[in-house]
Short mmCIF file of C-alpha atoms and ligand atoms in Angstrom, two decimals:
data_model
loop_
_atom_site.label_atom_id
_atom_site.label_comp_id
_atom_site.label_asym_id
_atom_site.label_seq_id
_atom_site.Cartn_x
_atom_site.Cartn_y
_atom_site.Cartn_z
CA MET D 1276 -2.74 146.28 124.60
CA GLU D 1277 0.88 147.03 124.17
CA ILE D 1278 2.85 144.89 121.82
CA ARG D 1279 4.17 141.88 123.58
CA LYS D 1280 6.26 138.75 122.87
CA PHE D 1281 6.26 135.53 124.45
CA VAL D 1282 9.05 133.06 123.80
CA ALA D 1283 8.72 129.49 124.95
CA PRO D 1284 10.23 126.10 123.78
CA GLU D 1285 8.34 123.05 122.70
CA PHE D 1286 8.21 121.00 125.94
CA VAL D 1287 6.74 117.64 127.04
CA CYS D 1288 5.61 117.32 130.57
CA GLY D 1289 4.99 114.17 132.45
CA ALA D 1290 6.35 110.95 134.17
CA GLY D 1291 8.47 109.18 131.52
CA ALA D 1292 9.16 112.20 129.05
CA LEU D 1293 12.82 111.49 129.58
CA GLN D 1294 12.53 108.36 127.64
CA LEU D 1295 11.63 110.44 124.39
CA VAL D 1296 14.87 111.89 124.10
CA GLY D 1297 16.22 109.37 121.51
CA ARG D 1298 13.24 110.04 119.41
CA TYR D 1299 13.58 113.84 119.47
CA ALA D 1300 17.29 113.81 118.84
CA ALA D 1301 16.51 111.53 115.87
CA ASN D 1302 13.90 113.71 114.49
CA LEU D 1303 16.51 116.66 114.68
CA ALA D 1304 18.55 114.53 112.35
CA ALA D 1305 21.30 114.00 114.99
CA LYS D 1306 24.16 111.69 114.54
CA LYS D 1307 26.15 112.28 117.88
CA ALA D 1308 24.96 113.99 121.14
CA LEU D 1309 27.28 115.70 123.55
CA VAL D 1310 25.31 114.92 126.92
CA VAL D 1311 26.21 117.63 129.42
CA THR D 1312 25.75 116.61 132.99
CA ASP D 1313 27.34 116.51 136.44
CA ALA D 1314 28.63 113.87 138.91
CA GLY D 1315 25.57 114.13 141.08
CA VAL D 1316 23.21 113.47 138.27
CA LEU D 1317 25.28 110.78 137.14
CA ALA D 1318 25.21 109.08 140.53
CA ALA D 1319 21.60 109.56 140.74
CA GLY D 1320 21.19 107.26 137.58
CA TRP D 1321 19.52 109.85 135.26
CA VAL D 1322 22.16 109.75 132.59
CA ALA D 1323 21.91 105.87 131.87
CA PRO D 1324 18.29 106.19 130.53
CA VAL D 1325 19.13 108.95 128.34
CA LEU D 1326 22.22 107.32 126.68
CA ALA D 1327 20.13 104.22 126.35
CA SER D 1328 17.23 106.05 124.61
CA LEU D 1329 19.71 107.94 122.27
CA GLN D 1330 21.52 104.56 121.61
CA ALA D 1331 18.09 103.05 120.73
CA ALA D 1332 17.45 105.94 118.27
CA GLY D 1333 20.81 105.33 116.57
CA VAL D 1334 22.26 108.65 117.98
CA ALA D 1335 25.89 108.17 119.22
CA GLN D 1336 26.98 109.83 122.57
CA GLN D 1337 29.72 111.61 124.27
CA VAL D 1338 29.23 112.44 128.01
CA PHE D 1339 30.81 115.52 129.47
CA SER D 1340 30.28 115.75 133.22
CA ALA D 1341 33.02 118.19 134.40
CA VAL D 1342 30.27 120.82 135.39
CA SER D 1343 30.50 122.56 138.69
CA PRO D 1344 27.46 123.59 140.88
CA ASN D 1345 27.75 127.12 139.43
CA PRO D 1346 29.12 126.50 135.81
CA ARG D 1347 32.37 128.12 135.19
CA ASP D 1348 33.45 129.87 131.96
CA HIS D 1349 36.46 127.49 131.43
CA GLU D 1350 33.98 124.40 131.76
CA VAL D 1351 31.91 125.96 129.00
CA MET D 1352 35.05 126.16 126.75
CA GLN D 1353 36.19 122.80 127.86
CA GLY D 1354 32.66 121.26 126.73
CA ALA D 1355 32.76 123.20 123.57
CA ALA D 1356 36.14 121.80 122.60
CA LEU D 1357 35.09 118.30 123.41
CA PHE D 1358 31.82 118.91 121.21
CA VAL D 1359 34.13 119.72 118.18
CA ASP D 1360 36.72 117.22 118.74
CA SER D 1361 34.30 114.37 119.04
CA GLY D 1362 32.29 115.36 116.17
CA CYS D 1363 29.04 116.08 117.98
CA ASP D 1364 26.03 117.68 116.30
CA ILE D 1365 23.40 118.10 119.13
CA LEU D 1366 23.67 119.18 122.85
CA VAL D 1367 21.55 117.27 125.39
CA ALA D 1368 21.83 118.40 128.93
CA VAL D 1369 20.57 116.31 132.02
CA GLY D 1370 20.59 117.96 135.47
CA GLY D 1371 19.80 121.13 137.23
CA GLY D 1372 20.51 124.63 136.20
CA SER D 1373 24.19 124.14 136.03
CA PRO D 1374 24.36 121.55 133.33
CA MET D 1375 21.64 123.18 131.33
CA ASP D 1376 23.28 126.53 131.43
CA CYS D 1377 26.70 125.01 130.64
CA ALA D 1378 25.04 123.26 127.57
CA LYS D 1379 23.60 126.63 126.47
CA GLY D 1380 27.05 128.27 126.81
CA ILE D 1381 28.69 125.35 124.80
CA GLY D 1382 26.15 125.96 121.91
CA ILE D 1383 26.95 129.71 121.91
CA VAL D 1384 30.73 129.09 121.68
CA VAL D 1385 30.37 126.24 119.24
CA ALA D 1386 28.39 128.34 116.99
CA HIS D 1387 30.53 131.53 117.09
CA GLY D 1388 33.93 130.13 117.63
CA ARG D 1389 34.68 132.77 120.37
CA HIS D 1390 35.09 132.75 124.17
CA ILE D 1391 31.94 132.64 126.34
CA LEU D 1392 32.97 135.76 128.25
CA GLU D 1393 32.36 137.80 124.99
CA PHE D 1394 28.70 137.17 125.11
CA GLU D 1395 27.83 138.77 128.53
CA GLY D 1396 24.52 140.84 128.22
CA VAL D 1397 21.20 140.92 126.30
CA ASP D 1398 20.73 139.84 122.58
CA THR D 1399 24.57 139.31 121.84
CA ILE D 1400 24.14 136.07 120.15
CA ARG D 1401 24.40 136.27 116.28
CA VAL D 1402 24.69 132.66 115.01
CA PRO D 1403 22.12 129.90 115.89
CA SER D 1404 23.50 127.21 118.23
CA PRO D 1405 23.33 123.42 117.47
CA PRO D 1406 20.09 121.75 118.43
CA LEU D 1407 19.47 121.62 122.19
CA ILE D 1408 17.56 119.07 124.32
CA LEU D 1409 17.28 119.86 128.00
CA ILE D 1410 16.03 117.46 130.70
CA PRO D 1411 15.61 119.23 133.96
CA THR D 1412 16.26 116.99 137.07
CA THR D 1413 15.41 119.80 139.65
CA ALA D 1414 12.19 121.72 139.99
CA GLY D 1415 13.15 125.53 140.15
CA THR D 1416 15.78 126.64 138.03
CA SER D 1417 13.44 126.63 134.80
CA ALA D 1418 16.65 127.00 132.54
CA ASP D 1419 14.78 124.41 130.42
CA VAL D 1420 12.31 126.93 129.32
CA SER D 1421 14.15 130.20 129.77
CA GLN D 1422 16.04 132.75 127.73
CA PHE D 1423 18.81 133.07 130.39
CA VAL D 1424 22.18 131.67 130.74
CA ILE D 1425 24.20 132.30 134.05
CA ILE D 1426 27.90 131.55 134.11
CA SER D 1427 30.54 131.92 136.73
CA ASN D 1428 33.57 134.15 135.97
CA GLN D 1429 35.91 132.65 138.66
CA GLN D 1430 38.72 135.25 138.11
CA GLU D 1431 36.40 138.10 138.96
CA ARG D 1432 34.48 136.14 141.40
CA MET D 1433 31.04 136.98 139.70
CA LYS D 1434 28.35 135.59 137.71
CA PHE D 1435 27.26 136.89 134.25
CA SER D 1436 24.04 136.68 132.33
CA ILE D 1437 23.47 136.14 128.76
CA VAL D 1438 19.83 136.80 127.68
CA SER D 1439 18.53 135.87 124.29
CA LYS D 1440 15.74 133.76 122.78
CA ALA D 1441 18.53 131.96 120.93
CA VAL D 1442 19.26 130.08 124.11
CA VAL D 1443 15.81 128.78 124.31
CA PRO D 1444 16.01 124.93 123.69
CA ASP D 1445 14.56 123.01 120.77
CA VAL D 1446 12.78 120.84 123.22
CA SER D 1447 12.57 120.30 126.84
CA LEU D 1448 11.66 116.94 128.37
CA ILE D 1449 10.10 117.82 131.80
CA ASP D 1450 9.87 114.56 133.69
CA PRO D 1451 8.97 114.82 137.45
CA GLU D 1452 10.21 111.44 138.32
CA THR D 1453 13.72 112.81 137.94
CA THR D 1454 13.10 115.06 140.86
CA LEU D 1455 12.67 112.05 143.07
CA SER D 1456 16.54 112.26 143.70
CA MET D 1457 16.56 115.72 145.08
CA ASP D 1458 17.49 115.82 148.81
CA PRO D 1459 15.32 117.93 151.03
CA PHE D 1460 17.59 121.07 150.94
CA LEU D 1461 17.90 121.06 147.32
CA SER D 1462 14.07 120.68 147.09
CA ALA D 1463 13.57 123.56 149.46
CA CYS D 1464 16.11 125.86 147.71
CA THR D 1465 14.80 125.17 144.17
CA GLY D 1466 11.31 125.35 145.25
CA ILE D 1467 11.72 128.71 146.82
CA ASP D 1468 13.72 129.84 143.67
CA ALA D 1469 10.58 128.83 141.64
CA LEU D 1470 8.40 130.92 143.93
CA VAL D 1471 10.72 133.76 143.65
CA HIS D 1472 10.73 133.48 139.78
CA ALA D 1473 6.80 133.80 139.99
CA ILE D 1474 6.76 136.76 142.33
CA GLU D 1475 9.55 138.71 140.61
CA ALA D 1476 7.94 138.25 137.16
CA PHE D 1477 4.50 139.35 138.57
CA VAL D 1478 5.78 142.54 139.85
CA SER D 1479 8.56 143.20 137.11
CA THR D 1480 8.34 146.14 135.10
CA GLY D 1481 8.10 143.76 131.96
CA HIS D 1482 5.00 141.90 133.18
CA GLY D 1483 1.98 141.76 131.10
CA PRO D 1484 -1.26 139.71 130.33
CA LEU D 1485 0.83 136.94 128.97
CA THR D 1486 2.94 136.28 131.88
CA ASP D 1487 0.73 137.19 134.75
CA PRO D 1488 -1.47 134.01 134.57
CA HIS D 1489 1.59 131.81 134.69
CA ALA D 1490 3.05 133.80 137.37
CA LEU D 1491 -0.02 133.37 139.57
CA GLU D 1492 -0.60 129.78 138.94
CA ALA D 1493 3.11 129.08 139.71
CA MET D 1494 2.46 130.85 143.15
CA ARG D 1495 -0.54 128.79 143.89
CA LEU D 1496 1.15 125.58 142.93
CA ILE D 1497 4.34 125.99 144.73
CA ASN D 1498 2.79 127.69 147.96
CA GLY D 1499 0.18 125.20 148.03
CA HIS D 1500 2.18 121.97 147.55
CA LEU D 1501 6.11 122.65 148.62
CA VAL D 1502 5.76 122.05 152.26
CA GLN D 1503 3.84 118.65 151.69
CA MET D 1504 6.08 117.44 148.97
CA ILE D 1505 9.35 118.01 151.20
CA ALA D 1506 7.50 116.02 153.94
CA ASN D 1507 6.54 113.37 151.45
CA PRO D 1508 9.58 113.09 148.96
CA GLY D 1509 8.37 109.80 147.25
CA ASP D 1510 5.03 111.35 146.30
CA ILE D 1511 5.12 111.51 142.65
CA ALA D 1512 1.88 113.67 142.44
CA LEU D 1513 3.21 116.35 144.65
CA ARG D 1514 6.50 116.23 142.63
CA GLU D 1515 4.30 116.94 139.48
CA LYS D 1516 2.65 119.88 141.12
CA ILE D 1517 6.09 121.58 141.95
CA MET D 1518 7.47 120.83 138.49
CA LEU D 1519 4.47 122.43 136.86
CA GLY D 1520 4.73 125.29 139.12
CA SER D 1521 8.32 125.69 138.45
CA MET D 1522 7.69 125.33 134.64
CA GLN D 1523 4.99 128.19 134.81
CA ALA D 1524 7.00 130.33 136.85
CA GLY D 1525 9.80 129.90 134.21
CA LEU D 1526 7.45 130.84 131.36
CA ALA D 1527 6.45 133.89 133.27
CA PHE D 1528 10.01 135.11 134.24
CA SER D 1529 11.61 134.24 130.91
CA ASN D 1530 9.47 136.77 129.17
CA ALA D 1531 8.99 139.30 132.02
CA ILE D 1532 12.25 139.08 133.35
CA LEU D 1533 13.12 139.27 137.02
CA GLY D 1534 14.04 141.80 139.73
CA ALA D 1535 16.50 142.69 142.61
CA VAL D 1536 16.33 139.23 144.33
CA HIS D 1537 18.05 137.73 141.36
CA ALA D 1538 20.21 140.54 140.68
CA MET D 1539 21.58 140.46 144.27
CA SER D 1540 21.64 136.63 144.31
CA HIS D 1541 23.76 136.36 141.19
CA SER D 1542 26.28 138.79 142.79
CA LEU D 1543 26.23 136.71 145.81
CA GLY D 1544 26.38 133.24 144.00
CA GLY D 1545 29.50 134.46 142.15
CA PHE D 1546 31.22 135.82 145.08
CA LEU D 1547 30.72 132.95 147.42
CA ASP D 1548 30.09 130.10 145.01
CA LEU D 1549 26.78 129.36 146.97
CA PRO D 1550 23.70 127.39 145.38
CA HIS D 1551 21.59 129.91 143.60
CA GLY D 1552 18.29 128.78 145.34
CA LEU D 1553 19.89 129.28 148.72
CA CYS D 1554 21.03 132.98 147.73
CA ASN D 1555 17.38 133.73 146.68
CA ALA D 1556 15.68 132.30 149.88
CA VAL D 1557 18.24 134.35 152.08
CA LEU D 1558 17.11 137.58 150.24
CA VAL D 1559 13.49 137.10 149.17
CA GLU D 1560 11.43 138.75 152.06
CA HIS D 1561 13.96 141.67 152.31
CA VAL D 1562 13.54 142.71 148.66
CA VAL D 1563 9.81 142.15 148.84
CA ALA D 1564 9.62 144.44 152.03
CA PHE D 1565 11.83 147.10 149.92
CA ASN D 1566 9.81 146.64 146.75
CA TYR D 1567 6.21 146.70 148.12
CA SER D 1568 5.52 150.29 148.18
CA ALA D 1569 6.49 150.53 144.32
CA ALA D 1570 3.65 148.05 143.42
CA PRO D 1571 1.29 147.73 146.39
CA GLU D 1572 -1.70 146.45 144.38
CA ARG D 1573 0.15 143.85 142.60
CA PHE D 1574 1.80 142.80 146.06
CA LYS D 1575 -1.72 142.60 147.44
CA VAL D 1576 -2.68 140.13 144.72
CA ILE D 1577 0.43 138.10 145.64
CA ALA D 1578 -0.67 137.95 149.15
CA GLU D 1579 -4.07 136.90 148.42
CA THR D 1580 -2.61 134.18 145.82
CA LEU D 1581 -0.51 132.82 148.87
CA GLY D 1582 -3.67 132.40 150.91
CA ILE D 1583 -3.51 135.73 152.98
CA ASP D 1584 -6.73 137.15 153.95
CA CYS D 1585 -6.27 140.73 153.21
CA ARG D 1586 -9.84 141.87 154.22
CA GLY D 1587 -9.48 145.04 156.45
CA LEU D 1588 -5.85 145.34 156.11
CA ASN D 1589 -4.24 148.46 154.94
CA HIS D 1590 -0.96 148.20 152.82
CA ASN D 1591 1.54 148.26 155.76
CA GLN D 1592 -0.38 145.29 157.21
CA ILE D 1593 -0.40 143.47 154.14
CA ARG D 1594 3.36 143.97 153.34
CA GLN D 1595 4.02 142.78 157.01
CA ARG D 1596 1.75 139.78 156.67
CA LEU D 1597 3.48 138.93 153.07
CA VAL D 1598 6.86 138.91 154.69
CA GLU D 1599 5.80 136.75 157.63
CA HIS D 1600 4.28 134.51 155.36
CA LEU D 1601 7.61 134.05 153.14
CA ILE D 1602 9.71 133.62 156.40
CA ALA D 1603 7.24 130.92 157.70
CA LEU D 1604 7.22 129.15 154.21
CA LYS D 1605 11.20 129.04 154.40
CA HIS D 1606 11.12 127.67 157.92
CA ALA D 1607 8.43 125.22 157.06
CA VAL D 1608 10.54 123.69 154.37
CA GLY D 1609 13.54 123.57 156.70
CA PHE D 1610 15.39 126.57 155.54
CA HIS D 1611 16.92 128.77 158.29
CA GLU D 1612 20.04 130.32 156.53
CA THR D 1613 21.41 133.70 156.73
CA LEU D 1614 24.13 135.65 154.74
CA GLY D 1615 26.12 135.71 158.00
CA LEU D 1616 26.03 132.12 158.30
CA HIS D 1617 27.91 131.78 155.10
CA GLY D 1618 30.57 134.23 156.32
CA VAL D 1619 29.42 137.31 154.50
CA GLY D 1620 30.19 140.41 156.45
CA LEU D 1621 29.54 144.10 156.19
CA SER D 1622 32.82 144.62 154.23
CA ASP D 1623 31.80 142.44 151.43
CA ILE D 1624 28.61 144.70 150.80
CA PRO D 1625 30.18 147.09 148.70
CA PHE D 1626 31.47 144.67 146.19
CA LEU D 1627 28.27 142.54 146.24
CA SER D 1628 26.23 145.57 145.73
CA GLN D 1629 28.24 146.92 142.73
CA HIS D 1630 27.99 143.81 140.87
CA ALA D 1631 24.14 143.58 141.60
CA MET D 1632 23.73 146.94 140.01
CA ASP D 1633 25.39 145.58 136.91
CA ASP D 1634 23.12 142.84 136.49
CA PRO D 1635 20.30 143.18 134.08
CA CYS D 1636 17.74 141.90 136.34
CA ILE D 1637 17.91 144.89 138.34
CA LEU D 1638 16.64 147.01 135.40
CA THR D 1639 13.12 145.43 135.70
CA ASN D 1640 12.73 145.48 139.43
CA PRO D 1641 9.71 147.52 140.23
CA ARG D 1642 11.32 149.93 142.48
CA ALA D 1643 14.18 151.76 141.00
CA SER D 1644 17.24 150.89 143.14
CA SER D 1645 20.32 152.99 144.01
CA LEU D 1646 23.60 151.51 144.98
CA ARG D 1647 22.78 152.48 148.53
CA ASP D 1648 19.41 150.84 148.44
CA VAL D 1649 20.94 147.56 147.48
CA GLU D 1650 23.56 147.91 150.18
CA VAL D 1651 20.90 148.37 152.71
CA VAL D 1652 18.91 145.29 151.85
CA TYR D 1653 22.12 143.27 151.76
CA GLY D 1654 22.69 144.46 155.27
CA GLU D 1655 19.20 143.53 156.42
CA ALA D 1656 19.91 139.88 155.10
CA LEU D 1657 23.06 139.50 157.01
FE1 FE2 A 790 16.48 131.78 139.93
#
C-alpha cells in the first residue's frame, strides 16, 4: 500500500450536539469567543442557543455576522480585526460553508497578522490558528471537517482556495436539527454538492483505501434519501441520513481532494456570486460525461452504488445511464437550472475557463484537462 495520510477533526454527531459548544470551548480554556455567523442563521435562531451554551460555561461572546453568502476577503479582515480588538481567544462558527470558511480565514489572519489574500494555495499556513469550533447548519459543504477554505476576491471576481490541515477545526458539532431551517432549494443545492464531493473524491487521482469507503457510503446515503428528505422537510431521521452522508463525503474529499466540477464551480461562483451548490449541480453531469473514459471501472462502481443495474451494459451505456440518473435526481429535488438562466454567455467562457485551470481541484481530476476541454464543458452546461 502507498503511504497515505488521513486528516479529520474530532466531531460529535447527533441531535443536540450544538448544546455542547460551551463545554468544548471551556475545555479549550477559552475566555471569549468570536461567534461567526450570518444574517440568515441568526434569523433561523441557531445563534441564540450557541451563545447560551457559551454563557453557561463562563465563556464571553462577541458576534460577527457580516458574512456574505460567498465570504469575501474584506469580511475575513473585518472579522479578524474584531477578534483582536474585542480580546477573543477562540473562534466558533455557526452556519453553512460561508461563516465556517470565514472563521477559518479569520484564524489564519489572526495567527499571521497578514492579509488573507497572501495565503492562496496548498500548505501556505505557518502559524497555528486560535482554537476553532464549527457548527454546520447545512448538510453539504463539509467545511466542518475539511482542509479547505474558499474565499471570494471581489476585485478580481474570482474565488481562491486555501488547502491546509491547519484549517481543520479542533471540534465540529454536527447537529442535524440545525438543518431543519434549510429551505427546499438550499437543501437540494447542498445535497447535490455533497453527492458531487463523494463522486469527485472517488475518482480523484488522490483517492485511496482510506477515502473510498466514505465516498461510497456518502453516495448511498445521499442518493437513497435526498429526494425523500426534500419531500418531508420536518423528518429528523432523514435529515440525519443526509447530514451523515455529507460528513462522510467531507471526510473523503478533504483527503482525496476533488476534480473539475469544483474547479469550474469555484470559478463560476467567484464570477457571478452564485451559491456553490447551484454551480456544482449545473455542471455535474457534464463533467461526469467528460471524465468517464479516464476511470471507467470506478465510474461503473459509482453507477452501481447509485442503484443502476449495469449487468449486460457496455461502458458507453453505463455512462449514459449515469448521466441520465444525475439529471433525474436533480429534477426530482426540484433543480432545473442552467448556466444560461443565470446570464452566463459564450463570451464569459474564456475568463471562467482560465480561472478553473488555476484552481487546485483541477490537478486531481481523473482526466487531464486542457483549457479547451474546460471551455467545451462550460459550453455544454450553458
Ligand atoms: Fe463543494
